[in-house]
Short mmCIF file of C-alpha atoms and ligand atoms in Angstrom, two decimals:
data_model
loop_
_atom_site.label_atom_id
_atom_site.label_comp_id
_atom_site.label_asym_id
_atom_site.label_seq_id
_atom_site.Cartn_x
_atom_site.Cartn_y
_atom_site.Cartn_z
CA UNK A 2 3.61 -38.67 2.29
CA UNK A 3 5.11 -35.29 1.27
CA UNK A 4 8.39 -33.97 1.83
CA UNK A 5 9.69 -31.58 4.48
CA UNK A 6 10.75 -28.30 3.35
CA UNK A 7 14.35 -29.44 2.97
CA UNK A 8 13.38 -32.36 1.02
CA UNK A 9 11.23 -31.32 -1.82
CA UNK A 10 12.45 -31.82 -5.63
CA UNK A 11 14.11 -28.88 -6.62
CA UNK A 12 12.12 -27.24 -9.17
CA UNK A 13 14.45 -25.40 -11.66
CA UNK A 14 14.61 -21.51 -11.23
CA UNK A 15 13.18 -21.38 -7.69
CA UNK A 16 14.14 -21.94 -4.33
CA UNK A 17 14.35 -24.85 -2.08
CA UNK A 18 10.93 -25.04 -0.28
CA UNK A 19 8.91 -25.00 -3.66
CA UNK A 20 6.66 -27.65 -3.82
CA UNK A 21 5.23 -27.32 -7.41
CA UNK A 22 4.50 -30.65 -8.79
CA UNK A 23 4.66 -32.35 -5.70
CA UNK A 24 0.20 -33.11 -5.61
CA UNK A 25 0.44 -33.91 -9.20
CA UNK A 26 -1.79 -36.71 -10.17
CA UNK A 27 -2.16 -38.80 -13.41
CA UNK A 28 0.62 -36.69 -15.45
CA UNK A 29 -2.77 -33.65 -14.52
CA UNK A 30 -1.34 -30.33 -12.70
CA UNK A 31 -2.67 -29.95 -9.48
CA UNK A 32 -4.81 -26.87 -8.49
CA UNK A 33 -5.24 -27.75 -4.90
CA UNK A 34 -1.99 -26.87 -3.09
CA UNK A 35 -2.06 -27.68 0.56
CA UNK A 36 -5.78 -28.54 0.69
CA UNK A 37 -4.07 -31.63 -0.60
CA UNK A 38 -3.55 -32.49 3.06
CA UNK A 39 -7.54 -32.51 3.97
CA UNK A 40 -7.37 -36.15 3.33
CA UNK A 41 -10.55 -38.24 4.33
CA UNK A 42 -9.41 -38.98 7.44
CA UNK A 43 -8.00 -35.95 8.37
CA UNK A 44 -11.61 -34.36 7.99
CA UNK A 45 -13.34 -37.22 9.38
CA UNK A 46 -11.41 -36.22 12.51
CA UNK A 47 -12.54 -32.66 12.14
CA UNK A 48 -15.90 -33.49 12.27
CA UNK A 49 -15.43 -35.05 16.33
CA UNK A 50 -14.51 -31.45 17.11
CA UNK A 51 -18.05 -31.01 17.19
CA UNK A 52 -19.72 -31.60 20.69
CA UNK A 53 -21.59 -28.21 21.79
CA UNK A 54 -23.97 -28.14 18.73
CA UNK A 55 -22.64 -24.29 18.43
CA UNK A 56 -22.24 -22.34 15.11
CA UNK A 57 -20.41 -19.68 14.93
CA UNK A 58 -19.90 -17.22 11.81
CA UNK A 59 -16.49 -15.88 11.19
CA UNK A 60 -17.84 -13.42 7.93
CA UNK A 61 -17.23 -9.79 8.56
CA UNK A 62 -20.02 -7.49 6.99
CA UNK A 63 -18.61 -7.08 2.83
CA UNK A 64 -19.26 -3.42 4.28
CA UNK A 65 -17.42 -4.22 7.08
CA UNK A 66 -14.81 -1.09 6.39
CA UNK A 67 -16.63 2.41 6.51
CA UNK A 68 -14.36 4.46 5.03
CA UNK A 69 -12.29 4.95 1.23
CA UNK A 70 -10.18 2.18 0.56
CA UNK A 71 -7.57 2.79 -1.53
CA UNK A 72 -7.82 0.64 -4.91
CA UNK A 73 -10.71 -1.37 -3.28
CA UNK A 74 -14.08 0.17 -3.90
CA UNK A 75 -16.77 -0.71 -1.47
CA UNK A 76 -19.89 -2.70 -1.98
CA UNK A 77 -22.78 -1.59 -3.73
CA UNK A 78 -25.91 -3.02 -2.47
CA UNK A 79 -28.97 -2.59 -4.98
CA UNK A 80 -32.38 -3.89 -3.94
CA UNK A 81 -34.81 -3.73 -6.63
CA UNK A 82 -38.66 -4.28 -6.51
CA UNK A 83 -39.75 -6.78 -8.75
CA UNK A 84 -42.84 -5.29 -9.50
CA UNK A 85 -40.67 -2.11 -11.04
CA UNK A 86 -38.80 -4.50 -12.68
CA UNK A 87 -41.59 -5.73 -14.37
CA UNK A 88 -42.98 -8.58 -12.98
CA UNK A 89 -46.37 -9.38 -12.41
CA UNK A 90 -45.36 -10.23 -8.76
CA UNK A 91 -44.87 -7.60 -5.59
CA UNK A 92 -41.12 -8.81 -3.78
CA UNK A 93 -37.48 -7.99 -4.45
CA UNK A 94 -34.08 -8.84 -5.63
CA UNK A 95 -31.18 -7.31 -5.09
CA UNK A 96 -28.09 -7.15 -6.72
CA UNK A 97 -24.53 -6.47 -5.30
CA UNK A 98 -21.13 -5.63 -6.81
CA UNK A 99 -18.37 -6.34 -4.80
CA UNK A 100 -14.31 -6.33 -4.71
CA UNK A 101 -13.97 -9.66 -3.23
CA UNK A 102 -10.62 -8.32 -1.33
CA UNK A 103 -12.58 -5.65 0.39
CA UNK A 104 -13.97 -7.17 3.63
CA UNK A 105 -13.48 -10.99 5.22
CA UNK A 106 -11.80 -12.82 1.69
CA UNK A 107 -9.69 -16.09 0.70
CA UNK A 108 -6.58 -15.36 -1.31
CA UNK A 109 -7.08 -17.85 -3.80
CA UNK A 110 -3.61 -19.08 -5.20
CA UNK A 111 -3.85 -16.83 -8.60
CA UNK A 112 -3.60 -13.65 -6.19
CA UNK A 113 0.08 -13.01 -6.12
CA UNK A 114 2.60 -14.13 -8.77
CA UNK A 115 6.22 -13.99 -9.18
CA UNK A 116 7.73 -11.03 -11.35
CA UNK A 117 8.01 -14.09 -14.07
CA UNK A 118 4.46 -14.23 -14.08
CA UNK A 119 4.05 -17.67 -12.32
CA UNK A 120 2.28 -18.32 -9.72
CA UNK A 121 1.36 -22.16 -7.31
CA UNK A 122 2.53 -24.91 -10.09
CA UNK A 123 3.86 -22.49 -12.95
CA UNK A 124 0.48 -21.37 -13.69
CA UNK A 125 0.15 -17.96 -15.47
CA UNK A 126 -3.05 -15.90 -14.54
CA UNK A 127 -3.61 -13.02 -16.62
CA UNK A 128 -6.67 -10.32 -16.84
CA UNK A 129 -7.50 -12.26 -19.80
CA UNK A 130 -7.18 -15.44 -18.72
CA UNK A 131 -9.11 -15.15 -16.23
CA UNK A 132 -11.77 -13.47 -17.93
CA UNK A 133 -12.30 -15.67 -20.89
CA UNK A 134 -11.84 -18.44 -18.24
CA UNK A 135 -14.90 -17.29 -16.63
CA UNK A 136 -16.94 -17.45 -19.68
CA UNK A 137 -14.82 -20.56 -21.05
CA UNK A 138 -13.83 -22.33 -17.74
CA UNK A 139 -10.52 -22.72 -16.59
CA UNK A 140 -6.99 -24.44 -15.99
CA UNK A 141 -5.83 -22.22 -13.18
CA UNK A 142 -6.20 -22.42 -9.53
CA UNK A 143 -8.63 -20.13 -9.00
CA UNK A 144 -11.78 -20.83 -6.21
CA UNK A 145 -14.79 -22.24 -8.35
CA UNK A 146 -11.82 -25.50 -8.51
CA UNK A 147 -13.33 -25.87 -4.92
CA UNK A 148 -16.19 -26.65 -5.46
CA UNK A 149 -15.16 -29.54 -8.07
CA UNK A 150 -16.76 -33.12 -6.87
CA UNK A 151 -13.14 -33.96 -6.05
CA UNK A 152 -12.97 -31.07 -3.64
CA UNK A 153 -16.26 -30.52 -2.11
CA UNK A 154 -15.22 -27.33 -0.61
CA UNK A 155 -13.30 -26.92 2.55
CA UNK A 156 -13.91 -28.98 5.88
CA UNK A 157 -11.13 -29.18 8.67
CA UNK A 158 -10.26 -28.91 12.19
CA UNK A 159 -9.83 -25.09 12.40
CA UNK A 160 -7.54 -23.71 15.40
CA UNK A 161 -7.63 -20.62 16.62
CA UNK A 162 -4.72 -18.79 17.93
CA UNK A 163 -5.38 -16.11 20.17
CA UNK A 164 -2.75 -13.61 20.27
CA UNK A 165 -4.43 -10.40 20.97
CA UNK A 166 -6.23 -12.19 24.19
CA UNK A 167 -2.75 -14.09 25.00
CA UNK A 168 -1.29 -10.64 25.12
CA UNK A 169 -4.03 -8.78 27.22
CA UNK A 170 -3.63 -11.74 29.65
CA UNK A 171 -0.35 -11.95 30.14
CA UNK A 172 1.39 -9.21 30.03
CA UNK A 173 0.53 -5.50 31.23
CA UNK A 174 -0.25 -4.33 27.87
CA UNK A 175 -3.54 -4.15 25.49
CA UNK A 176 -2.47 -5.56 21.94
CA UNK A 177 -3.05 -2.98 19.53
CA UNK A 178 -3.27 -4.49 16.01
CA UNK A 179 -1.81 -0.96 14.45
CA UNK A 180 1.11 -1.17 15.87
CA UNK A 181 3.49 -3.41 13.91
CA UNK A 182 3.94 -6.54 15.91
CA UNK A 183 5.35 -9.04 14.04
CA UNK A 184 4.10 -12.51 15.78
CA UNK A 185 6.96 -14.84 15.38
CA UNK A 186 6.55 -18.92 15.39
CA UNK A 187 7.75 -18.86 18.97
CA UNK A 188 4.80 -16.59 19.64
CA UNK A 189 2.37 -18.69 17.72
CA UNK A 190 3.64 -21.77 19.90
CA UNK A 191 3.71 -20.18 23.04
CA UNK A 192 -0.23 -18.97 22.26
CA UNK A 193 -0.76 -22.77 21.41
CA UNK A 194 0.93 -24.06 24.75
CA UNK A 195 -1.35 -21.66 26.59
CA UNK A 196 -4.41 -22.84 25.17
CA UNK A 197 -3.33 -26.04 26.06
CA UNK A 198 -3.92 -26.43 21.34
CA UNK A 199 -2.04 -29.37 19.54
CA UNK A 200 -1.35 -28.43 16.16
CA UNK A 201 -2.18 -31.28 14.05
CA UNK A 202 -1.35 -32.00 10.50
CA UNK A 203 -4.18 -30.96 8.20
CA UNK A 204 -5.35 -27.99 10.06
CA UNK A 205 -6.36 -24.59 9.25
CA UNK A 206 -4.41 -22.47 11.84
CA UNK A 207 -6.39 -19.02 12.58
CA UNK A 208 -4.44 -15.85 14.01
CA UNK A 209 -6.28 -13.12 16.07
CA UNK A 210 -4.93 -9.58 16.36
CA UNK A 211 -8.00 -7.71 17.17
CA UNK A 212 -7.76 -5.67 13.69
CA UNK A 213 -11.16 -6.03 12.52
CA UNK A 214 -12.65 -4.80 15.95
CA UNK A 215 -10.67 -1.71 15.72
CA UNK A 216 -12.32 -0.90 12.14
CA UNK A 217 -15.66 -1.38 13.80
CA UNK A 218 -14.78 1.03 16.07
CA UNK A 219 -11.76 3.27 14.48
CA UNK A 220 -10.31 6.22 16.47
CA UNK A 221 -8.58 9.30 15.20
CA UNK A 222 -5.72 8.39 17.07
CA UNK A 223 -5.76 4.83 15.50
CA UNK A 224 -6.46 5.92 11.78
CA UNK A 225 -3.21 8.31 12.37
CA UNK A 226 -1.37 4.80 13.03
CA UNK A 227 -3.03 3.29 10.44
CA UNK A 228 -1.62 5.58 7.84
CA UNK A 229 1.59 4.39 8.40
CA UNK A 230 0.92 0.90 7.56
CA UNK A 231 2.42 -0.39 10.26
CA UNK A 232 0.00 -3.29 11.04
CA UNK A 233 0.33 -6.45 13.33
CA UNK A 234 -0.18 -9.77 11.64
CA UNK A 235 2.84 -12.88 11.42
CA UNK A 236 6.11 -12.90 10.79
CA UNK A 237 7.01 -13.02 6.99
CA UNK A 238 10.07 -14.95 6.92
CA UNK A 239 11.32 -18.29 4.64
CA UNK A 240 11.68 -19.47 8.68
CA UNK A 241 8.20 -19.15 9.30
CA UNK A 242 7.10 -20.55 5.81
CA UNK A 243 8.68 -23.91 6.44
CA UNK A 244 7.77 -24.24 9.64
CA UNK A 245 3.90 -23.79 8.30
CA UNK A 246 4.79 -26.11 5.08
CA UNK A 247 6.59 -28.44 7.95
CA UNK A 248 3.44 -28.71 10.42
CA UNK A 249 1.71 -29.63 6.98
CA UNK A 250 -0.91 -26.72 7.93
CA UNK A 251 -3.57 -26.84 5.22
CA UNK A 252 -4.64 -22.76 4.96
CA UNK A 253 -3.92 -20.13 7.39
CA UNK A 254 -6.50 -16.99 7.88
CA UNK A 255 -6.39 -13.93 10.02
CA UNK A 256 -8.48 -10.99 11.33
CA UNK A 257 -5.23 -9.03 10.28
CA UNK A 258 -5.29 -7.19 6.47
CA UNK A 259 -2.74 -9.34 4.86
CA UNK A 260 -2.10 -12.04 7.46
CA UNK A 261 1.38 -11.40 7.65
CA UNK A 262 2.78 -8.33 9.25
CA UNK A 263 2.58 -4.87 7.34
CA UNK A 264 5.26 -3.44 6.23
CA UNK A 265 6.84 -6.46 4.74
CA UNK A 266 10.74 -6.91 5.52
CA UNK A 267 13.00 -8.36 2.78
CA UNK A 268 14.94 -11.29 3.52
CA UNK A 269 17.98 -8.81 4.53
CA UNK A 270 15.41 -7.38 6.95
CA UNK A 271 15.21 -4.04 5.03
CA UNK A 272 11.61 -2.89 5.00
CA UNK A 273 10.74 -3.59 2.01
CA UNK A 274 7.20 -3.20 -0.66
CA UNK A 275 4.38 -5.07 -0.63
CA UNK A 276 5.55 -6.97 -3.82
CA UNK A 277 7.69 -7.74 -1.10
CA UNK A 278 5.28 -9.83 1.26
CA UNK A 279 6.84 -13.05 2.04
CA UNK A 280 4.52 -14.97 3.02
CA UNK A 281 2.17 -14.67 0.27
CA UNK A 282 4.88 -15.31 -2.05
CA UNK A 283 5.78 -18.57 -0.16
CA UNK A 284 2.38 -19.99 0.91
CA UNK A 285 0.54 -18.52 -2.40
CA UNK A 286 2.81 -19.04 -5.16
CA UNK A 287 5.50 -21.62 -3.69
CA UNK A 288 3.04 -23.31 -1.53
CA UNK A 289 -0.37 -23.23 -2.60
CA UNK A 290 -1.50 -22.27 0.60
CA UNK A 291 -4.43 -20.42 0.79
CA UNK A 292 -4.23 -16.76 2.82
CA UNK A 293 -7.68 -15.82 4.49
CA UNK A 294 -7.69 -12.28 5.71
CA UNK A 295 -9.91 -9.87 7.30
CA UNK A 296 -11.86 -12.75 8.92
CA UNK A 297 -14.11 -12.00 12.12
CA UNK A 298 -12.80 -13.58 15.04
CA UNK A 299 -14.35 -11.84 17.95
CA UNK A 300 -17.53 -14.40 18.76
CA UNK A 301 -14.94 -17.66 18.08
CA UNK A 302 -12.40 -15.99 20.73
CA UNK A 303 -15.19 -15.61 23.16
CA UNK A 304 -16.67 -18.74 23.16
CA UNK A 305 -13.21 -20.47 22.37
CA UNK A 306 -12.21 -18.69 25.80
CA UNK A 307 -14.81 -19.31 27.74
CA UNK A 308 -14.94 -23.34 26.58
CA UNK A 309 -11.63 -23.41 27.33
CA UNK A 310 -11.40 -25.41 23.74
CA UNK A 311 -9.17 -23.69 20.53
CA UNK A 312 -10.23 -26.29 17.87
CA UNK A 313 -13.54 -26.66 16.25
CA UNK A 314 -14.50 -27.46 12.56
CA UNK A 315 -14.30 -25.17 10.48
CA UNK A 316 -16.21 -25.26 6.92
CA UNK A 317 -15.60 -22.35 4.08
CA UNK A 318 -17.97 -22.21 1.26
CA UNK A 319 -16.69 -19.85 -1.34
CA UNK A 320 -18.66 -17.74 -4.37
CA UNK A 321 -18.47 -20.69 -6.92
CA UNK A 322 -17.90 -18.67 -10.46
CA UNK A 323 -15.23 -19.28 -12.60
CA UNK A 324 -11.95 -17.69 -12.88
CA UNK A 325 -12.92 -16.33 -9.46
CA UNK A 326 -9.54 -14.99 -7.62
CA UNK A 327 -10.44 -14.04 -4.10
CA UNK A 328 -14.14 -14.63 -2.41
CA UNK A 329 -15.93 -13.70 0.73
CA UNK A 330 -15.13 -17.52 3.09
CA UNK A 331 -18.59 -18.15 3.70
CA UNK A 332 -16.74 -19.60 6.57
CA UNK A 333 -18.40 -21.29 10.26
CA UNK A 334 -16.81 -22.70 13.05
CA UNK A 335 -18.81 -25.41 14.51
CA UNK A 336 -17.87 -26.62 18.23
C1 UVW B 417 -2.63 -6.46 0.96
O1 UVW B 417 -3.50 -5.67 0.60
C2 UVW B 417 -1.33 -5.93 1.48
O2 UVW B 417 -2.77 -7.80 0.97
P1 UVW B 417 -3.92 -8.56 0.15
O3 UVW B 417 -3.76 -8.12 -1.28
O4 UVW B 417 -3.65 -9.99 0.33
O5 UVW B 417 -5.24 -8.13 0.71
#
């Protein structure tokens, strides 16, 4: 059993709340963070979420966003006949260079470190490292550990938490995911209660703003808002850490660009940088809580609705190559 929040070792030089060291095994560090808490059982549960025989995907295009990106290049898609290629065969290949932050993405734990370098369990990632790693293989918690026998990828109970539908419900407004809303953990529970959800230890809790669907369909008047940054997502606090490292939740993801809330607010609520985001500081680095953004949540809020039914399994097959930092989810939610 693992600590609450309160209760963790102190680990020297960081706050209370850091759990590094606590999924240590066999004097080995760990590079697992809170998938730790998919224990056997805990996904053998998962799997009874499954009673429709439905499948749905929750991968945005990689093209998904149709217009520059600042400091993420898009996709480049490259078919290529074999026969030009030079084989004695007529068909094709194709090859495809991507920014793995660019469209529907896990943040793996090597994403964001600390200004000391560190990031989940003291590791310290470096353009190097990671690229002689990928050559040489690896000691940091980067994806391809996934797919290690121990691992096996990930399989949970997913939940979804609908706020953008909560929102158009229940109130006289339509959410717009542009304009700042910071979703607070009385929000998330209030969604929950709605939906008639438990939150149960081990799960993979899933936010909807609606942010993706805009980019499908962008406005001018919605790419003004845009350039202000101001975008909807959760609540970066140290509050709403714990109380995700407290319901033991296992990996969060969002339709939302960063999960949490855009512009980030310092703990003095000053708005603050984006070295400043809180929650990736705390679930990434302090945590080892994996951040999936830009997920496509659309289909699983239909048919979540319309089932009546917020948890499913969800399964997330990432690119397996080593020293990989971020990857497209390769994620399905199966009801
Ligand atoms: C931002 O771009 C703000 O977040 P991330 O790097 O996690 O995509």
């Amino acid at each position: 059993s693992v600590p609450d929040f309160d209760n963790l070792p102190a680990v020297e030089g960081h706050p209370q709340g850091c759990s590094w060291g606590v999924f240590d095994k066999d004097g080995k560090k760990d590079h697992y963070g809170t998938l730790n808490f998919l224990t056997p059982e805990i996904v053998a549960a998962a799997a009874k979420e499954v009673c429709d025989g439905i499948s749905i995907s929750l991968n945005w295009p990689l093209n998904g966003i149709k217009f520059p990106f600042p400091h993420r290049k898009a996709p480049v898609h490259k078919p290529i006949s074999l026969r030009e290629a030079g084989m004695e065969i007529d068909g094709f290949d194709d090859e495809l260079e991507i920014n793995t932050q660019f469209s529907s993405q896990w943040d793996s734990l090597c994403h964001f470190v600390l200004p000391s370098g560190e990031t989940y369990n003291g590791f310290k990632p470096s353009v190097e490292l990671l690229q002689t790693t990928s050559t040489e293989g690896n000691d940091l918690p980067t994806l391809d550990h996934w797919h290690s026998p121990a691992k096996g990828c990930l399989v949970a109970r997913g939940v979804l938490i609908d706020f953008k539908r909560y929102v158009d419900e229940t109130t006289d407004k339509t959410y717009d995911a542009l304009d700042g809303h910071r979703i607070t953990v009385e929000d998330i529970e209030a969604v929950a209660k709605h939906q008639g959800l438990e939150i149960k230890a081990g799960d993979v809790l899933i936010v909807r703003t609606g942010y993706t669907e805009f980019l499908e369909n962008p406005t001018p008047e919605g790419f003004a808002k845009m350039a202000t940054m101001s975008l909807s997502g959760v609540h970066g606090t140290k509050e709403t850490a714990k109380w995700f490292w407290n319901k033991r939740i296992a990996a969060v993801a969002s339709d939302a660009h960063a999960f949490e809330a855009l512009p980030p607010l310092k703990e003095d609520g000053e708005v603050g940088a984006v070295s400043d985001l809180v929650l990736h500081k705390w679930f990434l680095t302090y945590f080892g809580l994996p951040i999936g953004e830009l997920w496509d949540l659309k289909a699983l809020g239909e048919y979540a609705k319309q089932k009546g039914k917020y948890s499913f399994l969800l399964t997330s097959v990432p690119l397996n190559h080593p020293g990989l930092v971020a990857s497209p989810p390769n994620a399905v939610a199966l009801f």
